[in-house]
XYZ file of N, CA and C in Angstrom:
645
model
N 2.199 23.538 -17.619
C 1.709 21.790 -18.755
C 1.020 20.904 -17.770
N -0.035 20.485 -18.110
C -0.814 19.826 -17.239
C -0.197 18.011 -17.550
N -0.600 17.467 -16.652
C -0.088 15.921 -16.678
C -1.489 15.038 -16.282
N -1.138 13.594 -16.913
C -2.597 13.031 -16.574
C -1.789 11.834 -16.434
N -2.799 10.724 -15.099
C -2.205 10.112 -14.151
C -3.268 9.636 -14.154
N -3.326 8.190 -13.772
C -4.049 7.771 -13.010
C -4.193 7.945 -11.349
N -5.080 7.912 -10.636
C -4.589 8.744 -9.365
C -5.460 7.640 -8.216
N -5.125 7.811 -6.964
C -5.585 6.868 -5.936
C -5.868 7.407 -4.773
N -6.665 8.308 -4.528
C -6.752 8.947 -3.314
C -7.003 7.964 -1.938
N -5.327 8.478 -0.906
C -4.904 7.871 0.151
C -5.625 8.624 1.350
N -5.816 9.725 1.698
C -6.202 10.361 2.881
C -6.443 11.707 2.087
N -7.358 12.578 3.221
C -8.314 13.497 2.952
C -8.023 14.523 4.179
N -8.017 15.839 4.291
C -8.354 16.526 4.988
C -8.348 17.936 4.806
N -9.512 18.264 5.768
C -10.127 20.094 5.810
C -8.932 21.124 5.660
N -8.758 22.045 4.706
C -7.811 22.938 4.844
C -8.784 24.255 4.904
N -8.323 24.926 6.131
C -9.785 26.085 6.035
C -10.967 25.887 6.013
N -11.984 26.615 5.923
C -13.620 26.314 5.582
C -13.704 25.492 4.802
N -13.392 26.006 3.483
C -14.026 25.145 2.323
C -12.917 24.619 1.826
N -11.581 24.157 1.471
C -10.560 23.436 0.559
C -10.593 22.231 1.556
N -9.661 21.253 0.912
C -9.274 20.024 0.964
C -7.911 19.643 0.614
N -7.201 19.202 1.330
C -5.815 18.351 1.276
C -5.721 16.974 0.841
N -5.190 16.456 -0.248
C -5.520 15.007 -0.098
C -4.239 14.473 -0.367
N -3.889 13.123 0.493
C -2.928 12.636 -0.331
C -3.020 11.710 -1.456
N -2.123 11.837 -2.403
C -2.631 10.663 -3.226
C -1.237 10.193 -3.694
N -1.530 8.795 -4.618
C -0.406 8.003 -5.430
C -0.963 8.231 -6.948
N -0.124 8.995 -7.473
C 0.104 9.411 -8.542
C 1.550 9.123 -9.488
N 1.588 9.336 -11.167
C 2.719 9.960 -11.686
C 3.854 10.534 -10.894
N 3.258 11.506 -9.901
C 4.176 12.163 -9.426
C 5.104 11.563 -8.128
N 4.685 10.030 -7.751
C 4.813 9.152 -6.349
C 3.434 9.969 -5.408
N 3.857 10.074 -4.144
C 3.245 10.308 -3.267
C 2.785 11.748 -3.033
N 2.035 12.860 -3.227
C 1.862 13.965 -3.742
C 0.570 14.786 -2.615
N 0.612 15.739 -2.003
C -0.366 16.699 -1.848
C -0.891 17.524 -2.889
N -2.551 17.042 -2.977
C -3.166 17.769 -3.621
C -4.243 18.306 -3.237
N -4.032 19.711 -3.591
C -5.119 20.988 -2.947
C -6.116 20.984 -4.046
N -7.312 21.472 -3.413
C -8.765 21.233 -3.959
C -9.448 22.771 -2.996
N -9.326 23.679 -4.159
C -9.872 25.239 -3.691
C -11.494 25.032 -3.630
N -12.119 25.227 -2.824
C -13.340 25.456 -2.180
C -14.302 23.714 -2.476
N -13.854 22.614 -2.627
C -13.848 21.375 -3.097
C -15.196 21.079 -2.083
N -14.968 21.592 -0.491
C -15.840 21.412 0.196
C -17.536 21.893 -0.084
N -17.319 23.012 -0.687
C -18.982 23.622 -1.111
C -19.976 22.334 -1.492
N -20.626 22.393 -1.489
C -21.933 20.834 -2.022
C -21.845 21.686 -3.661
N -21.702 22.371 -4.207
C -22.164 22.759 -5.572
C -20.805 22.720 -6.673
N -19.319 22.454 -5.796
C -18.579 22.527 -6.360
C -18.192 21.248 -7.036
N -17.363 21.670 -8.311
C -17.525 19.799 -9.607
C -16.669 18.991 -8.468
N -15.842 19.474 -8.054
C -14.954 18.059 -7.483
C -15.369 17.917 -6.173
N -16.549 18.588 -5.782
C -17.320 17.993 -4.553
C -17.749 16.275 -4.335
N -16.679 15.675 -2.848
C -16.814 14.109 -3.016
C -16.374 13.224 -4.178
N -15.507 14.017 -4.695
C -14.504 13.113 -5.499
C -13.452 12.859 -5.134
N -12.666 13.572 -4.198
C -10.996 13.169 -3.646
C -11.638 12.254 -2.154
N -12.250 11.477 -1.933
C -12.449 10.839 -0.876
C -11.379 9.732 -0.770
N -10.932 9.580 0.280
C -10.267 8.034 0.732
C -10.477 6.747 -0.442
N -9.740 6.526 -0.776
C -10.007 5.114 -1.878
C -10.528 4.910 -3.580
N -11.041 6.681 -3.703
C -11.353 6.500 -4.759
C -10.323 6.173 -5.718
N -10.420 6.117 -6.865
C -9.857 6.300 -8.364
C -9.843 7.078 -9.420
N -9.290 7.659 -10.415
C -9.788 8.219 -11.510
C -8.397 8.050 -12.411
N -8.679 9.111 -13.615
C -7.934 9.688 -14.399
C -8.140 11.038 -14.554
N -6.750 11.565 -13.853
C -6.561 12.950 -13.607
C -5.712 13.865 -14.122
N -6.409 14.886 -14.741
C -5.641 15.805 -15.681
C -5.297 17.077 -14.103
N -3.620 17.165 -14.293
C -3.468 17.860 -12.798
C -1.778 18.834 -13.376
N -2.007 20.173 -12.717
C -0.612 21.042 -12.750
C 0.200 20.568 -11.320
N 1.268 20.785 -11.688
C 1.985 20.227 -10.534
C 2.585 21.826 -10.023
N 2.712 22.523 -8.667
C 2.930 23.596 -8.053
C 4.032 23.340 -7.204
N 5.742 23.015 -7.268
C 6.135 22.764 -6.605
C 6.093 21.499 -5.688
N 5.459 20.941 -4.312
C 5.103 19.969 -3.931
C 3.976 19.850 -4.238
N 2.869 20.311 -4.400
C 1.533 20.401 -4.510
C 1.073 20.374 -5.966
N 0.060 19.670 -6.195
C -0.756 19.318 -7.161
C -1.903 19.492 -7.237
N -2.693 20.361 -8.412
C -3.509 20.998 -8.646
C -4.309 20.214 -9.340
N -5.458 19.683 -8.904
C -6.487 18.832 -10.630
C -6.817 19.890 -10.803
N -7.396 19.760 -12.395
C -7.837 20.263 -13.344
C -9.601 19.909 -13.782
N -8.917 18.406 -14.255
C -10.403 17.444 -14.907
C -10.123 15.997 -14.573
N -11.090 15.603 -14.508
C -10.856 14.192 -14.515
C -11.934 13.232 -14.889
N -11.908 11.851 -15.350
C -12.268 10.930 -15.667
C -12.294 9.474 -15.539
N -13.221 8.547 -15.445
C -13.174 7.154 -14.793
C -12.868 7.197 -13.387
N -13.845 7.866 -12.572
C -14.000 7.554 -11.376
C -14.349 6.629 -10.866
N -13.936 5.637 -9.988
C -14.166 4.598 -9.262
C -14.348 4.948 -8.167
N -15.815 5.146 -7.582
C -15.757 5.446 -6.346
C -15.659 4.524 -5.206
N -14.050 3.674 -5.395
C -13.941 2.653 -4.170
C -14.524 3.192 -2.558
N -14.743 4.394 -2.649
C -14.784 4.894 -0.908
C -16.352 4.098 -0.787
N -17.294 4.034 -1.847
C -18.412 3.206 -1.039
C -18.160 1.551 -0.199
N -17.319 1.382 -1.244
C -17.023 -0.318 -0.423
C -16.341 -0.375 0.702
N -16.165 0.705 1.802
C -15.717 0.937 2.910
C -16.627 1.197 3.928
N -17.570 1.090 3.589
C -19.140 1.671 4.283
C -19.164 0.008 5.085
N -18.813 -1.056 4.675
C -18.606 -2.324 5.729
C -17.228 -2.424 6.675
N -17.196 -2.194 7.866
C -16.412 -1.661 8.970
C -14.752 -2.356 8.780
N -15.009 -3.704 8.469
C -13.866 -4.726 8.082
C -13.053 -4.528 6.384
N -13.918 -3.767 5.838
C -13.305 -3.427 4.753
C -12.509 -2.178 4.868
N -13.583 -1.326 5.607
C -12.770 0.263 5.579
C -11.694 -0.459 6.659
N -11.053 -0.867 7.148
C -9.833 -1.236 7.816
C -9.128 -1.793 7.213
N -8.967 -2.469 6.294
C -8.703 -3.269 5.661
C -7.683 -2.316 4.065
N -8.819 -1.150 3.758
C -8.509 -0.411 3.004
C -7.677 0.524 3.258
N -7.971 0.786 4.640
C -6.799 1.809 5.183
C -5.577 1.334 5.592
N -5.622 -0.089 5.734
C -4.282 -0.886 6.170
C -3.375 -0.234 4.403
N -4.592 -1.222 3.424
C -3.469 -0.725 2.363
C -3.250 0.445 1.712
N -3.695 1.858 2.140
C -3.181 2.878 1.625
C -1.981 3.229 2.827
N -2.361 2.828 3.814
C -1.498 3.278 4.880
C 0.143 2.537 4.327
N 0.024 1.479 3.651
C 1.581 0.644 3.258
C 1.526 1.385 2.311
N 0.939 2.216 1.369
C 1.691 2.539 -0.297
C 2.204 3.999 0.476
N 1.495 4.642 1.807
C 2.086 5.799 1.981
C 3.339 5.614 3.181
N 3.493 4.620 3.382
C 4.984 4.336 4.250
C 6.147 3.803 3.592
N 5.658 3.073 2.940
C 6.653 2.429 1.970
C 6.646 2.513 0.487
N 5.787 2.866 -0.671
C 5.913 2.839 -1.677
C 6.512 4.341 -2.238
N 7.338 3.983 -3.000
C 8.621 5.182 -3.413
C 8.693 5.590 -4.824
N 7.989 4.949 -5.507
C 8.168 4.991 -6.943
C 6.501 5.010 -7.855
N 6.429 5.258 -9.129
C 5.106 4.881 -9.655
C 5.354 4.013 -10.855
N 4.363 2.950 -10.830
C 4.551 2.194 -12.323
C 2.918 1.508 -12.241
N 2.494 1.601 -13.630
C 0.706 1.190 -13.926
C 0.690 0.273 -13.671
N 1.563 -1.073 -13.320
C 1.432 -2.349 -13.099
C 1.408 -2.623 -11.721
N 2.315 -1.399 -11.064
C 2.445 -1.773 -9.266
C 0.975 -0.880 -9.257
N 0.722 0.015 -9.346
C -0.470 0.721 -9.345
C -1.662 -0.506 -9.357
N -2.131 -0.822 -10.511
C -2.965 -1.807 -10.147
C -2.876 -2.847 -9.459
N -1.885 -3.462 -9.584
C -1.885 -4.660 -8.518
C -2.262 -4.103 -7.105
N -1.130 -3.065 -6.767
C -2.108 -2.340 -5.148
C -3.666 -2.314 -5.311
N -3.927 -1.454 -6.325
C -5.547 -1.515 -6.829
C -6.524 -3.124 -6.549
N -5.764 -3.701 -6.918
C -6.410 -5.263 -6.841
C -6.628 -5.558 -5.267
N -5.297 -5.298 -4.201
C -5.642 -5.753 -2.921
C -6.572 -4.513 -2.577
N -6.489 -3.344 -2.754
C -7.550 -2.315 -2.097
C -8.994 -3.004 -2.511
N -9.036 -3.560 -3.150
C -10.777 -3.864 -3.563
C -10.910 -5.294 -3.201
N -9.967 -6.071 -2.624
C -10.062 -7.511 -2.012
C -10.949 -7.130 -0.743
N -12.114 -8.026 -0.794
C -12.789 -8.334 0.545
C -11.891 -9.150 1.908
N -11.782 -8.416 2.727
C -10.898 -9.283 3.791
C -11.186 -10.608 4.029
N -12.600 -10.896 4.661
C -13.313 -11.951 4.933
C -12.530 -12.756 5.944
N -12.431 -11.819 6.880
C -11.351 -12.525 8.439
C -9.634 -12.899 7.890
N -9.288 -13.007 6.480
C -7.918 -13.214 6.503
C -6.861 -11.705 6.053
N -7.801 -10.858 6.692
C -6.572 -9.652 6.754
C -5.128 -9.361 7.127
N -4.777 -10.373 7.964
C -3.377 -10.483 8.686
C -2.572 -11.000 8.058
N -3.483 -12.476 6.857
C -2.568 -13.109 5.479
C -2.573 -12.226 4.335
N -3.481 -11.194 4.428
C -3.508 -10.819 2.876
C -2.446 -9.316 3.204
N -2.324 -8.952 4.689
C -1.301 -7.972 4.863
C 0.287 -8.212 4.113
N -0.110 -9.925 4.610
C 1.740 -10.816 4.296
C 1.684 -10.830 2.484
N 0.868 -11.026 2.382
C 0.795 -10.911 0.578
C 1.147 -9.851 -0.003
N 0.529 -8.438 0.088
C 0.670 -7.276 0.186
C 2.153 -6.947 -0.108
N 2.792 -7.153 1.283
C 4.182 -6.817 1.061
C 4.993 -7.506 0.098
N 4.789 -8.845 0.233
C 5.702 -9.851 -0.648
C 5.421 -9.236 -1.989
N 4.189 -9.369 -2.340
C 4.154 -8.937 -3.391
C 5.125 -7.628 -4.036
N 4.754 -6.514 -3.061
C 5.619 -5.082 -3.248
C 7.259 -5.231 -3.500
N 7.672 -6.452 -2.399
C 9.029 -7.112 -2.441
C 9.467 -7.837 -3.788
N 8.677 -8.259 -4.183
C 8.869 -9.090 -5.675
C 8.886 -7.768 -6.946
N 7.677 -6.798 -6.453
C 8.152 -5.764 -8.015
C 8.913 -4.922 -7.753
N 9.162 -4.605 -6.566
C 10.201 -3.773 -6.253
C 11.882 -4.438 -6.348
N 11.914 -5.476 -6.603
C 13.316 -6.158 -6.512
C 14.128 -6.167 -5.384
N 13.482 -6.650 -4.796
C 14.479 -6.786 -3.327
C 14.124 -7.765 -2.628
N 13.955 -8.563 -3.456
C 13.452 -10.329 -2.636
C 14.873 -10.872 -1.553
N 14.788 -10.709 -0.728
C 15.401 -11.368 0.656
C 16.248 -13.153 0.520
N 17.203 -13.133 0.502
C 17.481 -14.454 0.325
C 17.585 -15.530 1.025
N 16.593 -15.237 2.114
C 16.261 -16.127 2.885
C 14.746 -17.000 2.344
N 14.483 -16.421 1.334
C 13.061 -17.038 0.669
C 13.957 -18.212 -0.072
N 15.408 -18.293 -0.363
C 15.401 -19.586 -0.749
C 16.569 -20.666 0.014
N 16.686 -20.152 1.419
C 17.291 -21.122 2.299
C 16.081 -21.467 3.005
N 16.648 -23.270 3.760
C 15.855 -23.617 4.866
C 15.672 -23.192 6.272
N 14.528 -22.724 6.522
C 14.641 -21.822 7.967
C 14.876 -22.673 8.964
N 15.758 -22.179 9.972
C 15.898 -23.489 10.703
C 15.508 -23.214 12.467
N 15.854 -24.285 12.907
C 14.813 -24.350 13.943
C 15.270 -23.428 14.984
N 14.153 -23.081 15.976
C 14.193 -21.910 17.099
C 14.170 -20.492 16.258
N 15.158 -19.296 16.623
C 15.020 -18.608 16.328
C 16.050 -18.168 15.094
N 16.121 -17.562 14.485
C 17.109 -16.825 13.391
C 17.567 -15.475 13.463
N 18.129 -15.163 12.559
C 18.767 -13.625 12.131
C 19.008 -13.686 11.257
N 18.644 -12.529 10.672
C 18.471 -11.932 8.775
C 19.208 -10.683 8.748
N 20.301 -10.723 7.423
C 20.922 -9.496 7.227
C 19.750 -8.651 6.591
N 19.486 -7.438 7.272
C 18.692 -6.829 5.874
C 19.257 -6.266 4.906
N 20.264 -6.431 4.481
C 20.902 -5.772 3.862
C 20.691 -6.425 2.172
N 20.428 -7.681 2.308
C 20.289 -9.046 1.527
C 19.650 -9.822 1.674
N 19.078 -9.887 3.163
C 17.815 -10.810 3.686
C 18.376 -12.062 3.874
N 19.570 -12.520 3.792
C 19.968 -13.722 4.536
C 20.124 -14.035 5.767
N 19.825 -15.435 6.028
C 20.048 -16.283 7.146
C 21.748 -16.138 7.682
N 21.647 -15.272 9.019
C 23.087 -15.386 8.843
C 23.489 -15.037 10.642
N 24.289 -15.716 11.100
C 24.591 -15.143 12.832
C 24.776 -13.903 12.947
N 25.303 -12.798 12.271
C 25.419 -11.917 12.117
C 24.703 -11.293 11.792
N 23.509 -11.629 11.695
C 22.352 -10.481 10.580
C 21.807 -9.505 12.118
N 21.469 -8.621 11.082
C 20.603 -7.204 12.676
C 19.226 -7.650 12.635
N 18.712 -8.499 12.534
C 16.790 -8.766 12.858
C 17.033 -10.289 13.607
N 15.901 -10.690 14.151
C 15.930 -11.533 15.106
C 14.693 -11.978 14.871
N 14.357 -13.352 14.181
C 12.885 -13.615 14.219
C 12.617 -14.923 14.127
N 11.441 -15.688 14.624
C 11.254 -16.940 14.920
C 11.161 -17.710 13.851
N 11.517 -19.065 13.824
C 11.219 -19.942 12.302
C 10.030 -20.017 12.010
N 9.087 -20.075 12.817
C 7.656 -19.915 12.732
C 7.499 -18.801 11.960
N 8.099 -17.892 12.126
C 7.312 -16.458 11.381
C 8.040 -16.860 9.411
N 9.281 -17.266 9.784
C 9.847 -17.287 8.461
C 9.415 -18.256 7.401
N 8.860 -19.850 7.683
C 7.937 -20.800 7.434
C 6.720 -20.166 6.878
N 6.248 -19.221 7.602
C 4.840 -18.906 6.875
C 4.925 -17.897 5.998
N 5.632 -17.057 6.062
C 6.505 -15.981 5.490
C 6.680 -17.314 3.560
N 7.728 -18.037 3.774
C 7.905 -18.887 3.065
C 6.651 -19.473 2.074
N 6.180 -20.036 3.273
C 4.345 -20.528 2.499
C 4.023 -19.784 1.619
N 3.726 -18.441 1.853
C 2.971 -17.660 1.094
C 4.068 -17.624 0.181
N 4.766 -17.033 -0.333
C 5.756 -16.714 -1.218
C 5.470 -18.236 -2.304
N 5.552 -19.296 -1.754
C 5.429 -20.902 -3.115
C 4.101 -20.680 -3.281
N 3.352 -20.373 -2.428
C 2.200 -20.935 -2.680
C 0.932 -19.983 -2.814
N 1.152 -18.538 -2.539
C 0.128 -17.803 -2.435
C -1.301 -17.737 -2.031
N -1.538 -19.024 -2.292
C -3.115 -19.253 -1.457
C -3.572 -19.276 -0.149
N -4.547 -18.211 0.298
C -4.681 -18.014 1.473
C -5.835 -18.600 1.796
N -6.714 -19.494 1.041
C -8.389 -19.530 0.950
C -7.878 -20.728 2.546
N -6.671 -21.415 2.733
C -7.063 -22.733 3.971
C -5.613 -22.533 4.968
N -4.794 -21.414 4.684
C -3.887 -21.142 5.197
C -4.465 -20.697 6.549
N -3.957 -21.005 7.674
C -4.187 -20.296 9.322
C -2.955 -20.322 9.962
N -2.901 -19.025 10.925
C -1.848 -18.408 11.511
C -2.582 -17.487 12.090
N -2.018 -17.773 13.685
C -2.127 -16.653 14.649
C -1.715 -15.036 14.273
N -2.357 -14.222 14.692
C -2.431 -12.779 14.534
C -1.297 -12.759 14.813
N -0.479 -13.319 15.981
C 0.601 -12.773 16.540
C 1.995 -13.152 15.959
N 1.933 -14.237 15.162
C 2.923 -14.999 14.166
C 2.788 -14.102 12.535
N 1.451 -13.558 12.504
C 1.451 -12.575 11.501
C 1.812 -11.872 12.004
N 1.582 -11.038 12.435
C 2.202 -9.482 13.248
C 3.714 -9.654 13.121
N 4.550 -10.741 13.647
C 5.885 -10.809 13.501
C 6.333 -11.203 12.474
N 5.755 -11.653 11.030
C 6.461 -11.679 9.937
C 6.005 -10.590 9.388
N 4.919 -9.791 9.426
C 4.782 -8.519 8.627
C 5.905 -7.378 9.204
N 6.386 -7.341 10.348
C 7.335 -6.757 11.050
C 8.299 -6.486 10.148
N 8.726 -8.053 10.228
C 10.180 -8.697 9.215
C 10.192 -7.918 7.958
N 9.278 -7.989 7.378
C 8.886 -7.502 6.028
C 8.854 -6.039 6.046
N 8.123 -5.388 6.587
C 8.510 -3.996 6.854
C 10.240 -3.502 7.226
N 10.598 -4.119 7.793
C 12.091 -3.706 7.979
C 12.678 -4.186 6.897
N 12.374 -4.985 6.305
C 13.434 -5.219 4.880
C 13.224 -4.136 4.061
N 11.733 -3.693 3.865
C 11.168 -3.003 2.940
C 11.601 -1.556 3.220
N 11.603 -1.030 4.639
C 12.166 0.229 5.080
C 13.863 0.216 4.795
N 14.495 -0.676 4.990
C 15.638 -0.801 4.571
C 16.073 -0.181 3.521
N 15.409 -0.647 2.378
C 15.416 -0.622 1.041
C 15.197 0.825 0.500
N 14.665 1.437 1.064
C 13.399 2.236 0.334
C 13.779 3.454 1.508
N 14.604 3.682 2.293
C 14.618 4.840 2.999
C 15.494 5.629 2.263
């Protein structure tokens, strides 16, 4: 029985001389897609399953592998990655999906696609935080510290509920908490400035929270 789903290609690799295997995000979650002879120039799927491309795909599932049958509505977003900064950003979004996204929802799919198509324009560190906050909200794992006042100095976070507590199992600076809180409340990144190190600290905290609730 065939399944029809919106599909985003996350990665692809050669399998043998002419086959390829792609990691895709679809109704089946994160899945391996096998395409026989797709590397042959005259194959009808040649060039279709490039990273960042999205389409509506008809496929059959065999165990943990899905096999494509037909596609429509191809959006060759791989063309956007010719710009190096956009390639890095689009790769970051796909890596986030691979690492953290555990379920499919068409609204989540479109939201992730919006981030994928957003040009970074020198603000990829901030966008990476917005990407995580958007997913946290969608997945219903909003941490309690977003409704608490950040303390001075360093703070400890309990990952189970995201609350500020002396018994917390994750330590972070008040500056990283304030940055996350600002983005959560305003969402506007056009004028916000923060150092790469502070963004990385904030991103690591959000990744730890997401990992705790999705492992």
